[in-house]
PDB file of C-alpha atoms in Angstrom:
ATOM      1  CA  MET Z   1     -24.185  26.403  -3.020  1.00 35.00           C
ATOM      2  CA  THR Z   2     -21.375  25.848  -0.565  1.00 42.00           C
ATOM      3  CA  PRO Z   3     -22.289  23.390   2.238  1.00 48.00           C
ATOM      4  CA  VAL Z   4     -22.611  24.853   5.744  1.00 56.00           C
ATOM      5  CA  ASP Z   5     -19.550  23.106   7.153  1.00 62.00           C
ATOM      6  CA  ALA Z   6     -17.408  24.152   4.188  1.00 60.00           C
ATOM      7  CA  THR Z   7     -18.703  27.714   4.419  1.00 64.00           C
ATOM      8  CA  ALA Z   8     -17.866  27.831   8.120  1.00 68.00           C
ATOM      9  CA  GLU Z   9     -14.295  26.843   7.296  1.00 75.00           C
ATOM     10  CA  GLN Z  10     -14.029  29.204   4.336  1.00 84.00           C
ATOM     11  CA  ILE Z  11     -15.717  32.156   6.084  1.00 95.00           C
ATOM     12  CA  PRO Z  12     -15.256  31.899   9.865  1.00 96.00           C
ATOM     13  CA  VAL Z  13     -17.736  33.871  11.978  1.00 97.00           C
ATOM     14  CA  ARG Z  14     -17.302  34.189  15.754  1.00 96.00           C
ATOM     15  CA  VAL Z  15     -19.812  35.989  17.968  1.00 95.00           C
ATOM     16  CA  PHE Z  16     -18.548  37.592  21.187  1.00 93.00           C
ATOM     17  CA  GLY Z  17     -21.812  38.446  22.921  1.00 86.00           C
ATOM     18  CA  GLY Z  18     -24.334  41.084  21.975  1.00 89.00           C
ATOM     19  CA  PRO Z  19     -23.946  42.265  18.364  1.00 94.00           C
ATOM     20  CA  THR Z  20     -20.176  41.869  18.168  1.00 96.00           C
ATOM     21  CA  ALA Z  21     -19.003  39.313  15.600  1.00 97.00           C
ATOM     22  CA  LEU Z  22     -15.694  38.781  13.824  1.00 98.00           C
ATOM     23  CA  ILE Z  23     -16.107  37.750  10.201  1.00 98.00           C
ATOM     24  CA  GLU Z  24     -13.117  36.621   8.133  1.00 98.00           C
ATOM     25  CA  TYR Z  25     -13.853  37.119   4.467  1.00 98.00           C
ATOM     26  CA  GLY Z  26     -11.464  37.086   1.516  1.00 97.00           C
ATOM     27  CA  GLY Z  27      -8.435  37.569   3.717  1.00 97.00           C
ATOM     28  CA  LEU Z  28      -9.985  40.583   5.464  1.00 98.00           C
ATOM     29  CA  ARG Z  29     -11.241  40.701   9.037  1.00 98.00           C
ATOM     30  CA  PHE Z  30     -14.529  42.545   9.674  1.00 98.00           C
ATOM     31  CA  LEU Z  31     -15.916  43.314  13.148  1.00 98.00           C
ATOM     32  CA  SER Z  32     -19.583  44.157  13.648  1.00 98.00           C
ATOM     33  CA  ASP Z  33     -20.860  46.620  16.279  1.00 97.00           C
ATOM     34  CA  PRO Z  34     -17.998  46.502  18.830  1.00 97.00           C
ATOM     35  CA  THR Z  35     -19.156  46.257  22.465  1.00 95.00           C
ATOM     36  CA  PHE Z  36     -16.723  45.208  25.207  1.00 95.00           C
ATOM     37  CA  ASP Z  37     -17.748  47.174  28.325  1.00 94.00           C
ATOM     38  CA  GLY Z  38     -18.708  45.377  31.535  1.00 93.00           C
ATOM     39  CA  THR Z  39     -22.129  44.892  33.042  1.00 95.00           C
ATOM     40  CA  GLY Z  40     -24.066  47.896  34.288  1.00 93.00           C
ATOM     41  CA  HIS Z  41     -26.470  50.644  33.289  1.00 93.00           C
ATOM     42  CA  TYR Z  42     -25.907  52.635  30.117  1.00 89.00           C
ATOM     43  CA  PRO Z  43     -28.003  55.703  29.225  1.00 87.00           C
ATOM     44  CA  THR Z  44     -28.969  56.472  25.634  1.00 83.00           C
ATOM     45  CA  PRO Z  45     -29.040  60.080  24.390  1.00 76.00           C
ATOM     46  CA  GLY Z  46     -32.509  61.407  25.148  1.00 72.00           C
ATOM     47  CA  GLY Z  47     -33.820  57.892  25.704  1.00 76.00           C
ATOM     48  CA  PRO Z  48     -34.016  55.018  28.178  1.00 82.00           C
ATOM     49  CA  THR Z  49     -31.178  53.543  30.178  1.00 87.00           C
ATOM     50  CA  LEU Z  50     -30.137  50.087  28.960  1.00 89.00           C
ATOM     51  CA  THR Z  51     -28.817  47.399  31.315  1.00 91.00           C
ATOM     52  CA  LYS Z  52     -26.012  45.067  30.267  1.00 92.00           C
ATOM     53  CA  THR Z  53     -26.313  41.745  32.058  1.00 91.00           C
ATOM     54  CA  ALA Z  54     -23.223  39.842  30.897  1.00 91.00           C
ATOM     55  CA  PRO Z  55     -19.677  40.947  30.033  1.00 89.00           C
ATOM     56  CA  SER Z  56     -17.976  40.320  26.716  1.00 90.00           C
ATOM     57  CA  PRO Z  57     -15.945  37.072  26.730  1.00 90.00           C
ATOM     58  CA  VAL Z  58     -13.025  38.887  25.063  1.00 92.00           C
ATOM     59  CA  GLU Z  59     -11.137  42.156  25.313  1.00 92.00           C
ATOM     60  CA  PRO Z  60     -10.436  44.267  22.213  1.00 93.00           C
ATOM     61  CA  GLY Z  61      -6.765  43.315  22.421  1.00 91.00           C
ATOM     62  CA  ASP Z  62      -7.694  39.632  22.072  1.00 92.00           C
ATOM     63  CA  LEU Z  63      -9.084  40.092  18.556  1.00 95.00           C
ATOM     64  CA  GLY Z  64      -5.916  40.584  16.579  1.00 94.00           C
ATOM     65  CA  PRO Z  65      -5.915  42.938  13.585  1.00 96.00           C
ATOM     66  CA  VAL Z  66      -9.258  44.239  12.326  1.00 98.00           C
ATOM     67  CA  ASP Z  67      -9.424  45.632   8.792  1.00 98.00           C
ATOM     68  CA  ALA Z  68     -12.852  47.258   9.024  1.00 98.00           C
ATOM     69  CA  VAL Z  69     -15.695  47.743  11.491  1.00 98.00           C
ATOM     70  CA  LEU Z  70     -19.243  47.256  10.216  1.00 98.00           C
ATOM     71  CA  LEU Z  71     -21.209  49.557  12.496  1.00 98.00           C
ATOM     72  CA  SER Z  72     -24.983  49.310  12.225  1.00 97.00           C
ATOM     73  CA  HIS Z  73     -25.365  52.624  14.093  1.00 94.00           C
ATOM     74  CA  ASP Z  74     -23.465  54.620  16.652  1.00 93.00           C
ATOM     75  CA  GLU Z  75     -26.082  56.110  19.010  1.00 88.00           C
ATOM     76  CA  HIS Z  76     -27.015  53.136  21.210  1.00 87.00           C
ATOM     77  CA  PRO Z  77     -24.610  51.646  23.779  1.00 87.00           C
ATOM     78  CA  ASP Z  78     -25.657  48.059  22.976  1.00 88.00           C
ATOM     79  CA  ASN Z  79     -24.179  48.568  19.486  1.00 91.00           C
ATOM     80  CA  LEU Z  80     -21.213  50.832  20.251  1.00 95.00           C
ATOM     81  CA  ASP Z  81     -19.935  51.317  23.798  1.00 94.00           C
ATOM     82  CA  ARG Z  82     -16.975  53.150  25.284  1.00 94.00           C
ATOM     83  CA  SER Z  83     -14.506  50.345  24.621  1.00 95.00           C
ATOM     84  CA  GLY Z  84     -15.848  49.975  21.095  1.00 96.00           C
ATOM     85  CA  ARG Z  85     -15.390  53.694  20.424  1.00 96.00           C
ATOM     86  CA  ALA Z  86     -11.786  53.471  21.602  1.00 96.00           C
ATOM     87  CA  LEU Z  87     -11.208  50.555  19.235  1.00 97.00           C
ATOM     88  CA  LEU Z  88     -12.422  52.572  16.233  1.00 97.00           C
ATOM     89  CA  ALA Z  89      -9.356  54.806  16.534  1.00 95.00           C
ATOM     90  CA  GLU Z  90      -7.155  51.753  15.912  1.00 95.00           C
ATOM     91  CA  VAL Z  91      -9.082  50.384  12.912  1.00 97.00           C
ATOM     92  CA  PRO Z  92      -8.246  51.544   9.361  1.00 97.00           C
ATOM     93  CA  LEU Z  93     -11.911  51.895   8.360  1.00 98.00           C
ATOM     94  CA  THR Z  94     -15.314  52.078  10.003  1.00 98.00           C
ATOM     95  CA  LEU Z  95     -18.330  51.735   7.704  1.00 98.00           C
ATOM     96  CA  THR Z  96     -21.567  53.071   9.134  1.00 98.00           C
ATOM     97  CA  THR Z  97     -24.506  55.360   8.447  1.00 97.00           C
ATOM     98  CA  ARG Z  98     -23.997  58.776   6.848  1.00 97.00           C
ATOM     99  CA  GLY Z  99     -25.019  60.501  10.077  1.00 96.00           C
ATOM    100  CA  GLY Z 100     -22.884  58.201  12.187  1.00 96.00           C
ATOM    101  CA  ALA Z 101     -19.787  58.927  10.121  1.00 97.00           C
ATOM    102  CA  GLY Z 102     -20.343  62.650  10.672  1.00 97.00           C
ATOM    103  CA  ARG Z 103     -20.588  62.169  14.429  1.00 96.00           C
ATOM    104  CA  LEU Z 104     -17.651  59.778  14.712  1.00 97.00           C
ATOM    105  CA  GLY Z 105     -15.166  61.411  12.358  1.00 97.00           C
ATOM    106  CA  GLY Z 106     -11.762  59.770  12.124  1.00 95.00           C
ATOM    107  CA  THR Z 107     -11.705  56.803   9.734  1.00 95.00           C
ATOM    108  CA  ALA Z 108     -15.503  56.463   9.670  1.00 98.00           C
ATOM    109  CA  ARG Z 109     -17.115  56.429   6.234  1.00 98.00           C
ATOM    110  CA  GLY Z 110     -20.845  56.808   5.812  1.00 98.00           C
ATOM    111  CA  LEU Z 111     -22.885  54.703   3.409  1.00 98.00           C
ATOM    112  CA  ALA Z 112     -26.490  55.189   2.334  1.00 97.00           C
ATOM    113  CA  PRO Z 113     -28.576  52.066   1.673  1.00 97.00           C
ATOM    114  CA  TRP Z 114     -27.360  50.228  -1.462  1.00 98.00           C
ATOM    115  CA  GLU Z 115     -24.157  52.303  -1.602  1.00 98.00           C
ATOM    116  CA  SER Z 116     -20.983  50.216  -1.905  1.00 98.00           C
ATOM    117  CA  VAL Z 117     -17.256  50.442  -1.250  1.00 98.00           C
ATOM    118  CA  ARG Z 118     -14.554  48.119  -2.599  1.00 98.00           C
ATOM    119  CA  LEU Z 119     -11.704  46.956  -0.392  1.00 98.00           C
ATOM    120  CA  ASP Z 120      -8.525  45.344  -1.702  1.00 98.00           C
ATOM    121  CA  ARG Z 121      -7.907  41.735  -0.688  1.00 97.00           C
ATOM    122  CA  PRO Z 122      -4.407  40.820   0.526  1.00 95.00           C
ATOM    123  CA  GLY Z 123      -3.931  38.213  -2.216  1.00 87.00           C
ATOM    124  CA  GLY Z 124      -5.420  40.282  -5.011  1.00 93.00           C
ATOM    125  CA  GLY Z 125      -8.964  41.018  -6.020  1.00 95.00           C
ATOM    126  CA  SER Z 126     -11.456  42.888  -3.859  1.00 98.00           C
ATOM    127  CA  VAL Z 127     -14.366  42.598  -1.462  1.00 98.00           C
ATOM    128  CA  THR Z 128     -17.403  44.784  -2.047  1.00 98.00           C
ATOM    129  CA  VAL Z 129     -19.244  45.993   1.057  1.00 98.00           C
ATOM    130  CA  THR Z 130     -22.778  47.194   0.312  1.00 98.00           C
ATOM    131  CA  ALA Z 131     -24.968  48.976   2.834  1.00 98.00           C
ATOM    132  CA  ALA Z 132     -28.285  47.173   3.301  1.00 98.00           C
ATOM    133  CA  PRO Z 133     -31.416  49.015   4.410  1.00 97.00           C
ATOM    134  CA  ALA Z 134     -32.568  48.423   7.992  1.00 96.00           C
ATOM    135  CA  LEU Z 135     -35.373  49.620  10.244  1.00 93.00           C
ATOM    136  CA  HIS Z 136     -34.791  49.700  14.008  1.00 85.00           C
ATOM    137  CA  GLY Z 137     -38.414  49.209  15.114  1.00 72.00           C
ATOM    138  CA  PRO Z 138     -41.858  49.330  13.520  1.00 75.00           C
ATOM    139  CA  GLU Z 139     -42.780  51.353  10.449  1.00 81.00           C
ATOM    140  CA  GLY Z 140     -42.124  55.035  11.110  1.00 72.00           C
ATOM    141  CA  ALA Z 141     -39.550  54.388  13.856  1.00 71.00           C
ATOM    142  CA  GLU Z 142     -36.714  56.352  12.232  1.00 78.00           C
ATOM    143  CA  PRO Z 143     -37.286  59.733  13.912  1.00 74.00           C
ATOM    144  CA  ILE Z 144     -36.884  58.064  17.334  1.00 73.00           C
ATOM    145  CA  SER Z 145     -34.618  55.047  16.763  1.00 72.00           C
ATOM    146  CA  GLY Z 146     -32.414  56.786  14.200  1.00 79.00           C
ATOM    147  CA  GLU Z 147     -30.645  55.828  10.995  1.00 92.00           C
ATOM    148  CA  VAL Z 148     -29.521  52.186  10.812  1.00 96.00           C
ATOM    149  CA  ILE Z 149     -27.906  49.991   8.144  1.00 98.00           C
ATOM    150  CA  GLY Z 150     -26.876  46.389   7.630  1.00 98.00           C
ATOM    151  CA  PHE Z 151     -24.146  45.092   5.315  1.00 98.00           C
ATOM    152  CA  LEU Z 152     -23.563  42.678   2.452  1.00 98.00           C
ATOM    153  CA  LEU Z 153     -20.128  41.241   1.690  1.00 98.00           C
ATOM    154  CA  THR Z 154     -19.512  39.980  -1.841  1.00 98.00           C
ATOM    155  CA  SER Z 155     -16.528  38.902  -3.891  1.00 97.00           C
ATOM    156  CA  ASP Z 156     -16.152  37.097  -7.219  1.00 95.00           C
ATOM    157  CA  ASP Z 157     -15.059  33.774  -5.758  1.00 94.00           C
ATOM    158  CA  LEU Z 158     -16.873  33.810  -2.399  1.00 96.00           C
ATOM    159  CA  PRO Z 159     -20.473  33.263  -1.291  1.00 97.00           C
ATOM    160  CA  THR Z 160     -22.448  36.294  -0.093  1.00 98.00           C
ATOM    161  CA  VAL Z 161     -22.549  37.260   3.586  1.00 98.00           C
ATOM    162  CA  TYR Z 162     -25.336  39.423   5.049  1.00 98.00           C
ATOM    163  CA  VAL Z 163     -25.015  41.211   8.411  1.00 98.00           C
ATOM    164  CA  SER Z 164     -28.470  42.447   9.353  1.00 97.00           C
ATOM    165  CA  GLY Z 165     -27.648  45.128  11.910  1.00 94.00           C
ATOM    166  CA  ASP Z 166     -30.554  46.193  14.098  1.00 93.00           C
ATOM    167  CA  ASN Z 167     -33.326  45.468  11.605  1.00 95.00           C
ATOM    168  CA  ALA Z 168     -36.917  44.553  12.484  1.00 93.00           C
ATOM    169  CA  SER Z 169     -38.413  44.697   8.975  1.00 96.00           C
ATOM    170  CA  LEU Z 170     -39.030  41.533   6.970  1.00 97.00           C
ATOM    171  CA  ASP Z 171     -40.137  43.715   4.058  1.00 96.00           C
ATOM    172  CA  LEU Z 172     -36.607  45.081   3.890  1.00 97.00           C
ATOM    173  CA  VAL Z 173     -35.228  41.528   4.084  1.00 98.00           C
ATOM    174  CA  ARG Z 174     -37.329  40.765   0.994  1.00 98.00           C
ATOM    175  CA  GLU Z 175     -35.790  43.727  -0.810  1.00 98.00           C
ATOM    176  CA  ILE Z 176     -32.329  42.463   0.091  1.00 98.00           C
ATOM    177  CA  ALA Z 177     -33.184  38.968  -1.128  1.00 98.00           C
ATOM    178  CA  ASP Z 178     -34.490  40.376  -4.402  1.00 98.00           C
ATOM    179  CA  ARG Z 179     -31.168  42.101  -5.059  1.00 97.00           C
ATOM    180  CA  PHE Z 180     -28.650  39.699  -3.533  1.00 97.00           C
ATOM    181  CA  GLY Z 181     -30.392  36.385  -2.832  1.00 95.00           C
ATOM    182  CA  PRO Z 182     -29.750  33.653  -2.200  1.00 96.00           C
ATOM    183  CA  VAL Z 183     -27.481  34.779   0.650  1.00 97.00           C
ATOM    184  CA  ASP Z 184     -25.164  32.008   1.800  1.00 97.00           C
ATOM    185  CA  THR Z 185     -24.352  33.248   5.329  1.00 98.00           C
ATOM    186  CA  ALA Z 186     -26.682  35.513   7.313  1.00 98.00           C
ATOM    187  CA  VAL Z 187     -25.525  37.047  10.575  1.00 98.00           C
ATOM    188  CA  LEU Z 188     -28.932  37.921  12.003  1.00 98.00           C
ATOM    189  CA  PHE Z 189     -29.432  40.240  14.968  1.00 96.00           C
ATOM    190  CA  ALA Z 190     -32.365  38.923  16.991  1.00 94.00           C
ATOM    191  CA  GLY Z 191     -33.254  38.715  20.710  1.00 90.00           C
ATOM    192  CA  ALA Z 192     -36.710  40.348  20.369  1.00 88.00           C
ATOM    193  CA  PRO Z 193     -35.689  43.582  22.126  1.00 75.00           C
ATOM    194  CA  ARG Z 194     -38.571  45.723  23.370  1.00 83.00           C
ATOM    195  CA  ILE Z 195     -38.604  48.850  25.514  1.00 77.00           C
ATOM    196  CA  GLN Z 196     -41.849  49.953  27.148  1.00 73.00           C
ATOM    197  CA  PRO Z 197     -43.424  52.370  26.380  1.00 73.00           C
ATOM    198  CA  LEU Z 198     -41.342  52.938  23.229  1.00 67.00           C
ATOM    199  CA  PHE Z 199     -43.446  52.100  20.143  1.00 72.00           C
ATOM    200  CA  ASP Z 200     -46.011  50.471  22.485  1.00 70.00           C
ATOM    201  CA  GLY Z 201     -43.529  47.662  23.122  1.00 67.00           C
ATOM    202  CA  ALA Z 202     -43.138  46.725  19.458  1.00 81.00           C
ATOM    203  CA  LEU Z 203     -40.086  44.762  18.361  1.00 87.00           C
ATOM    204  CA  LEU Z 204     -36.944  46.846  17.848  1.00 84.00           C
ATOM    205  CA  VAL Z 205     -35.105  43.975  16.109  1.00 89.00           C
ATOM    206  CA  LEU Z 206     -36.263  40.550  14.894  1.00 94.00           C
ATOM    207  CA  ASP Z 207     -37.488  37.881  17.265  1.00 94.00           C
ATOM    208  CA  GLY Z 208     -36.698  34.187  16.774  1.00 95.00           C
ATOM    209  CA  ALA Z 209     -39.681  33.524  14.532  1.00 96.00           C
ATOM    210  CA  GLY Z 210     -38.806  36.565  12.429  1.00 96.00           C
ATOM    211  CA  ALA Z 211     -35.184  35.476  12.143  1.00 97.00           C
ATOM    212  CA  ALA Z 212     -36.285  32.012  10.977  1.00 98.00           C
ATOM    213  CA  GLU Z 213     -38.576  33.637   8.400  1.00 97.00           C
ATOM    214  CA  ALA Z 214     -35.730  35.912   7.287  1.00 98.00           C
ATOM    215  CA  ALA Z 215     -33.507  32.873   6.795  1.00 98.00           C
ATOM    216  CA  GLY Z 216     -36.113  31.417   4.461  1.00 97.00           C
ATOM    217  CA  ILE Z 217     -36.610  34.661   2.552  1.00 98.00           C
ATOM    218  CA  LEU Z 218     -32.860  35.006   2.034  1.00 98.00           C
ATOM    219  CA  GLY Z 219     -32.385  31.339   1.135  1.00 97.00           C
ATOM    220  CA  ALA Z 220     -29.605  31.399   3.724  1.00 97.00           C
ATOM    221  CA  ARG Z 221     -27.497  28.277   3.884  1.00 96.00           C
ATOM    222  CA  ARG Z 222     -26.008  29.247   7.254  1.00 97.00           C
ATOM    223  CA  VAL Z 223     -27.435  31.524   9.951  1.00 98.00           C
ATOM    224  CA  VAL Z 224     -25.227  32.899  12.716  1.00 97.00           C
ATOM    225  CA  PRO Z 225     -27.407  34.511  15.419  1.00 96.00           C
ATOM    226  CA  ALA Z 226     -26.076  37.613  17.155  1.00 94.00           C
ATOM    227  CA  HIS Z 227     -27.369  40.336  19.459  1.00 91.00           C
ATOM    228  CA  CYS Z 228     -29.601  37.860  21.332  1.00 87.00           C
ATOM    229  CA  ASP Z 229     -27.986  37.923  24.764  1.00 87.00           C
ATOM    230  CA  SER Z 230     -26.279  40.150  27.335  1.00 86.00           C
ATOM    231  CA  TRP Z 231     -28.931  42.919  27.615  1.00 86.00           C
ATOM    232  CA  ALA Z 232     -32.018  43.184  29.819  1.00 86.00           C
ATOM    233  CA  HIS Z 233     -34.255  44.651  27.104  1.00 89.00           C
ATOM    234  CA  PHE Z 234     -33.984  41.451  25.051  1.00 88.00           C
ATOM    235  CA  THR Z 235     -37.188  39.499  25.649  1.00 88.00           C
ATOM    236  CA  GLU Z 236     -35.967  36.222  24.104  1.00 90.00           C
ATOM    237  CA  THR Z 237     -32.905  34.117  24.811  1.00 88.00           C
ATOM    238  CA  ARG Z 238     -30.666  32.202  22.434  1.00 89.00           C
ATOM    239  CA  GLU Z 239     -32.625  29.083  23.452  1.00 92.00           C
ATOM    240  CA  ASP Z 240     -35.861  30.766  22.350  1.00 93.00           C
ATOM    241  CA  LEU Z 241     -34.292  31.475  18.973  1.00 95.00           C
ATOM    242  CA  VAL Z 242     -33.234  27.852  18.565  1.00 95.00           C
ATOM    243  CA  ALA Z 243     -36.770  26.740  19.432  1.00 96.00           C
ATOM    244  CA  ALA Z 244     -38.191  29.112  16.801  1.00 97.00           C
ATOM    245  CA  PHE Z 245     -35.846  27.710  14.147  1.00 97.00           C
ATOM    246  CA  GLU Z 246     -36.819  24.174  15.174  1.00 97.00           C
ATOM    247  CA  ALA Z 247     -40.494  25.053  14.893  1.00 97.00           C
ATOM    248  CA  ALA Z 248     -39.888  26.481  11.415  1.00 97.00           C
ATOM    249  CA  GLY Z 249     -37.948  23.380  10.339  1.00 96.00           C
ATOM    250  CA  VAL Z 250     -34.734  25.265   9.657  1.00 96.00           C
ATOM    251  CA  ALA Z 251     -32.661  24.504  12.773  1.00 96.00           C
ATOM    252  CA  ASP Z 252     -30.083  22.716  10.599  1.00 96.00           C
ATOM    253  CA  ARG Z 253     -29.043  26.113   9.206  1.00 96.00           C
ATOM    254  CA  LEU Z 254     -27.975  27.490  12.589  1.00 96.00           C
ATOM    255  CA  GLN Z 255     -24.306  27.911  13.536  1.00 94.00           C
ATOM    256  CA  LEU Z 256     -24.249  28.460  17.292  1.00 88.00           C
ATOM    257  CA  ASP Z 257     -20.533  28.138  18.097  1.00 72.00           C
TER     258      ASP Z 257
END
């Protein structure tokens, strides 16, 4: 497997607060869950109001060209906000859930879990993007939390990248590992978000201990944590995640910058 430092050079991943990460893979530039709005209170359709506590360190115009957006889901403002929606109009392709593509229109394309799309690489060859199953909360959460997916990036000459999206299920991580493991780079959404009284305060996405366990299940060589800051409903900080990885003996896999 490719060493962590070599992978970081070959496949740069930069996180810009919340779930927004820029992944350069095979000459293509992928952006996860674009969120650039300022601090404040953001209502969810028919649900609670979420509070953003820290602004994005970049503006959409700072990113440079984006070839595709990997959108876990479109209905929550901590995964797609007003600035992010405006950006979608400028991006050639947005890959998201089937329902999300119907709501967004434009260049959005919906994928069901395990469905794939192939994108041409600038220098020849292709990148395959496969939708990974995800569960945004405990078992049975879908009617309330909605349809969610993650993503896998593969190409013949590159190691596999997994972007979890808002997933709280380690059982689904095991399914992903069975099909695609070992995964070289895992961009794991964490932060232990909880909203009382929703699901009796159960986790909506992985906590630090769950992310460390997911890293082991996937055989991940490199873990880039995302979605673990900038929102008040996150009950763990980035420091808590690091402590959980240290406790699990896998802190050497973390890429924090």
